[in-house]
Amino acid sequence: MEYIKATEKDIEQILMIVQKTIQEIYPIYYTKEVVNFFCKLHCKESISEDVKNGLVGILREDHMIVGTGCYKDNHITRVYVKPECQGRGYGSYIMKCLENQISLQYDKVYLDASLPASHLYEKRGYQTIKHEKWNVENGKILVYEIMVKSLPHTSTCICRGRI
């Protein structure tokens, strides 16, 4: 297993993982309007921009991309694992790599937690500091949490191919 910086050739696979996860997992927790909001938020243009800015990593297992993570400054902005690969620790591994990278410059990390992932973040020591809501289409409202975690400073990243 290795977590490495994504390149432009990875964009289509990252998009597929993100969109598939949103479309398969999020309807359990959210209305279709909120699911559509997430699909638009994590569109090809957004992912491409993040890859071009060097903010996206991919997790490979047996030469296959199984997950992806993204951060900007000390804010984790995107963590997705293929639905069929969830429950194997991949999301936790991606989070550890992102946290280690962020800890090189910051002592705290922030994220906006979706309902499907909030339990993962709590297990990793994140605490909710604020509840937010966002109006999406047809009067539906997305409710999410802003979470924070204190980080120890590390001198090296434990993940291969440090991003």
PDB file of C-alpha atoms in Angstrom, residues 19-144:
ATOM      1  CA  GLN A  19     -18.618  10.316  -7.632  1.00  0.00           C
ATOM      2  CA  LYS A  20     -19.302   6.593  -7.131  1.00  0.00           C
ATOM      3  CA  THR A  21     -18.878   6.939  -3.379  1.00  0.00           C
ATOM      4  CA  ILE A  22     -21.175   9.963  -3.228  1.00  0.00           C
ATOM      5  CA  GLN A  23     -23.830   8.292  -5.382  1.00  0.00           C
ATOM      6  CA  GLU A  24     -23.755   4.943  -3.540  1.00  0.00           C
ATOM      7  CA  ILE A  25     -23.149   5.926   0.092  1.00  0.00           C
ATOM      8  CA  TYR A  26     -24.574   9.415   0.555  1.00  0.00           C
ATOM      9  CA  PRO A  27     -28.228   8.582  -0.329  1.00  0.00           C
ATOM     10  CA  ILE A  28     -28.348   6.515   2.864  1.00  0.00           C
ATOM     11  CA  TYR A  29     -27.787   9.732   4.835  1.00  0.00           C
ATOM     12  CA  TYR A  30     -28.946  12.604   2.616  1.00  0.00           C
ATOM     13  CA  THR A  31     -31.712  13.746   0.284  1.00  0.00           C
ATOM     14  CA  LYS A  32     -31.094  13.653  -3.472  1.00  0.00           C
ATOM     15  CA  GLU A  33     -30.618  17.442  -3.475  1.00  0.00           C
ATOM     16  CA  VAL A  34     -27.761  17.157  -0.988  1.00  0.00           C
ATOM     17  CA  VAL A  35     -26.248  14.255  -2.940  1.00  0.00           C
ATOM     18  CA  ASN A  36     -26.389  16.423  -6.088  1.00  0.00           C
ATOM     19  CA  PHE A  37     -24.694  19.248  -4.176  1.00  0.00           C
ATOM     20  CA  PHE A  38     -21.776  16.971  -3.222  1.00  0.00           C
ATOM     21  CA  CYS A  39     -21.484  15.680  -6.800  1.00  0.00           C
ATOM     22  CA  LYS A  40     -21.236  19.258  -8.090  1.00  0.00           C
ATOM     23  CA  LEU A  41     -18.826  20.276  -5.312  1.00  0.00           C
ATOM     24  CA  HIS A  42     -16.432  17.441  -6.147  1.00  0.00           C
ATOM     25  CA  CYS A  43     -16.672  17.750  -9.929  1.00  0.00           C
ATOM     26  CA  LYS A  44     -13.928  17.103 -12.469  1.00  0.00           C
ATOM     27  CA  GLU A  45     -12.932  20.778 -12.606  1.00  0.00           C
ATOM     28  CA  SER A  46     -12.508  20.965  -8.825  1.00  0.00           C
ATOM     29  CA  ILE A  47     -10.474  17.761  -8.687  1.00  0.00           C
ATOM     30  CA  SER A  48      -8.352  18.835 -11.666  1.00  0.00           C
ATOM     31  CA  GLU A  49      -7.564  22.177 -10.043  1.00  0.00           C
ATOM     32  CA  ASP A  50      -6.554  20.481  -6.785  1.00  0.00           C
ATOM     33  CA  VAL A  51      -4.343  17.973  -8.641  1.00  0.00           C
ATOM     34  CA  LYS A  52      -2.669  20.778 -10.607  1.00  0.00           C
ATOM     35  CA  ASN A  53      -1.984  22.588  -7.312  1.00  0.00           C
ATOM     36  CA  GLY A  54      -0.359  19.460  -5.841  1.00  0.00           C
ATOM     37  CA  LEU A  55      -2.972  19.022  -3.111  1.00  0.00           C
ATOM     38  CA  VAL A  56      -4.287  15.534  -3.971  1.00  0.00           C
ATOM     39  CA  GLY A  57      -2.931  12.131  -3.045  1.00  0.00           C
ATOM     40  CA  ILE A  58      -3.965   8.658  -4.124  1.00  0.00           C
ATOM     41  CA  LEU A  59      -3.813   5.424  -2.185  1.00  0.00           C
ATOM     42  CA  ARG A  60      -2.700   2.463  -4.278  1.00  0.00           C
ATOM     43  CA  GLU A  61      -3.092  -1.178  -3.347  1.00  0.00           C
ATOM     44  CA  ASP A  62      -1.804  -3.757  -5.824  1.00  0.00           C
ATOM     45  CA  HIS A  63      -1.389  -1.068  -8.532  1.00  0.00           C
ATOM     46  CA  MET A  64      -5.050  -0.039  -8.192  1.00  0.00           C
ATOM     47  CA  ILE A  65      -6.243   3.306  -6.828  1.00  0.00           C
ATOM     48  CA  VAL A  66      -8.529   2.518  -3.882  1.00  0.00           C
ATOM     49  CA  GLY A  67      -8.845   5.978  -2.339  1.00  0.00           C
ATOM     50  CA  THR A  68      -7.932   9.636  -2.478  1.00  0.00           C
ATOM     51  CA  GLY A  69      -7.311  12.525  -0.135  1.00  0.00           C
ATOM     52  CA  CYS A  70      -6.917  16.273  -0.535  1.00  0.00           C
ATOM     53  CA  TYR A  71      -5.918  19.147   1.715  1.00  0.00           C
ATOM     54  CA  LYS A  72      -5.223  22.843   1.496  1.00  0.00           C
ATOM     55  CA  ASP A  73      -3.154  24.464   4.217  1.00  0.00           C
ATOM     56  CA  ASN A  74      -4.455  22.845   7.426  1.00  0.00           C
ATOM     57  CA  HIS A  75      -7.891  21.923   6.082  1.00  0.00           C
ATOM     58  CA  ILE A  76      -8.644  18.394   4.845  1.00  0.00           C
ATOM     59  CA  THR A  77     -11.046  18.927   1.960  1.00  0.00           C
ATOM     60  CA  ARG A  78     -11.668  15.511   0.427  1.00  0.00           C
ATOM     61  CA  VAL A  79     -11.223  11.882   1.567  1.00  0.00           C
ATOM     62  CA  TYR A  80     -12.914   9.114  -0.404  1.00  0.00           C
ATOM     63  CA  VAL A  81     -12.458   5.349  -0.630  1.00  0.00           C
ATOM     64  CA  LYS A  82     -14.109   3.125  -3.227  1.00  0.00           C
ATOM     65  CA  PRO A  83     -17.337   1.758  -1.709  1.00  0.00           C
ATOM     66  CA  GLU A  84     -16.271  -1.853  -2.304  1.00  0.00           C
ATOM     67  CA  CYS A  85     -12.964  -1.165  -0.490  1.00  0.00           C
ATOM     68  CA  GLN A  86     -14.386   0.544   2.590  1.00  0.00           C
ATOM     69  CA  GLY A  87     -13.954  -1.018   6.018  1.00  0.00           C
ATOM     70  CA  ARG A  88     -10.365  -2.120   5.355  1.00  0.00           C
ATOM     71  CA  GLY A  89      -8.573   0.805   7.020  1.00  0.00           C
ATOM     72  CA  TYR A  90      -7.848   2.715   3.804  1.00  0.00           C
ATOM     73  CA  GLY A  91      -9.660   5.863   4.955  1.00  0.00           C
ATOM     74  CA  SER A  92      -7.740   5.857   8.238  1.00  0.00           C
ATOM     75  CA  TYR A  93      -4.463   5.424   6.372  1.00  0.00           C
ATOM     76  CA  ILE A  94      -5.250   8.349   4.054  1.00  0.00           C
ATOM     77  CA  MET A  95      -6.175  10.470   7.077  1.00  0.00           C
ATOM     78  CA  LYS A  96      -2.896   9.561   8.818  1.00  0.00           C
ATOM     79  CA  CYS A  97      -0.921  10.587   5.727  1.00  0.00           C
ATOM     80  CA  LEU A  98      -2.783  13.892   5.406  1.00  0.00           C
ATOM     81  CA  GLU A  99      -2.409  14.645   9.114  1.00  0.00           C
ATOM     82  CA  ASN A 100       1.316  13.892   8.999  1.00  0.00           C
ATOM     83  CA  GLN A 101       1.802  16.187   6.026  1.00  0.00           C
ATOM     84  CA  ILE A 102      -0.215  18.995   7.628  1.00  0.00           C
ATOM     85  CA  SER A 103       1.656  18.596  10.940  1.00  0.00           C
ATOM     86  CA  LEU A 104       4.871  19.670   9.215  1.00  0.00           C
ATOM     87  CA  GLN A 105       3.534  23.248   9.192  1.00  0.00           C
ATOM     88  CA  TYR A 106       0.511  23.389  11.517  1.00  0.00           C
ATOM     89  CA  ASP A 107      -0.444  22.244  15.002  1.00  0.00           C
ATOM     90  CA  LYS A 108      -4.157  21.810  14.202  1.00  0.00           C
ATOM     91  CA  VAL A 109      -6.107  20.289  11.346  1.00  0.00           C
ATOM     92  CA  TYR A 110      -9.685  21.161  10.371  1.00  0.00           C
ATOM     93  CA  LEU A 111     -12.293  19.457   8.241  1.00  0.00           C
ATOM     94  CA  ASP A 112     -15.956  19.678   7.329  1.00  0.00           C
ATOM     95  CA  ALA A 113     -17.500  16.336   8.277  1.00  0.00           C
ATOM     96  CA  SER A 114     -20.201  14.682   6.223  1.00  0.00           C
ATOM     97  CA  LEU A 115     -22.516  12.302   8.056  1.00  0.00           C
ATOM     98  CA  PRO A 116     -21.030   9.150   6.482  1.00  0.00           C
ATOM     99  CA  ALA A 117     -17.513  10.039   7.653  1.00  0.00           C
ATOM    100  CA  SER A 118     -18.046  11.773  10.991  1.00  0.00           C
ATOM    101  CA  HIS A 119     -17.627   8.524  12.987  1.00  0.00           C
ATOM    102  CA  LEU A 120     -14.233   7.914  11.327  1.00  0.00           C
ATOM    103  CA  TYR A 121     -13.091  11.395  12.312  1.00  0.00           C
ATOM    104  CA  GLU A 122     -14.288  11.014  15.910  1.00  0.00           C
ATOM    105  CA  LYS A 123     -12.337   7.750  16.218  1.00  0.00           C
ATOM    106  CA  ARG A 124      -9.261   9.652  15.021  1.00  0.00           C
ATOM    107  CA  GLY A 125      -9.623  12.242  17.799  1.00  0.00           C
ATOM    108  CA  TYR A 126     -11.481  15.029  15.994  1.00  0.00           C
ATOM    109  CA  GLN A 127     -13.897  17.144  17.975  1.00  0.00           C
ATOM    110  CA  THR A 128     -16.837  19.115  16.670  1.00  0.00           C
ATOM    111  CA  ILE A 129     -16.356  22.849  17.154  1.00  0.00           C
ATOM    112  CA  LYS A 130     -19.323  24.090  15.151  1.00  0.00           C
ATOM    113  CA  HIS A 131     -22.510  22.870  13.478  1.00  0.00           C
ATOM    114  CA  GLU A 132     -23.197  24.399  10.090  1.00  0.00           C
ATOM    115  CA  LYS A 133     -25.927  24.265   7.512  1.00  0.00           C
ATOM    116  CA  TRP A 134     -26.001  25.085   3.833  1.00  0.00           C
ATOM    117  CA  ASN A 135     -29.072  25.661   1.707  1.00  0.00           C
ATOM    118  CA  VAL A 136     -29.077  23.471  -1.378  1.00  0.00           C
ATOM    119  CA  GLU A 137     -31.693  23.175  -4.121  1.00  0.00           C
ATOM    120  CA  ASN A 138     -35.461  22.866  -3.508  1.00  0.00           C
ATOM    121  CA  GLY A 139     -35.227  24.265   0.005  1.00  0.00           C
ATOM    122  CA  LYS A 140     -33.278  21.263   1.293  1.00  0.00           C
ATOM    123  CA  ILE A 141     -30.547  21.861   3.844  1.00  0.00           C
ATOM    124  CA  LEU A 142     -27.183  20.169   4.251  1.00  0.00           C
ATOM    125  CA  VAL A 143     -26.180  19.937   7.910  1.00  0.00           C
ATOM    126  CA  TYR A 144     -22.541  19.233   8.672  1.00  0.00           C
TER     127      TYR A 144
END
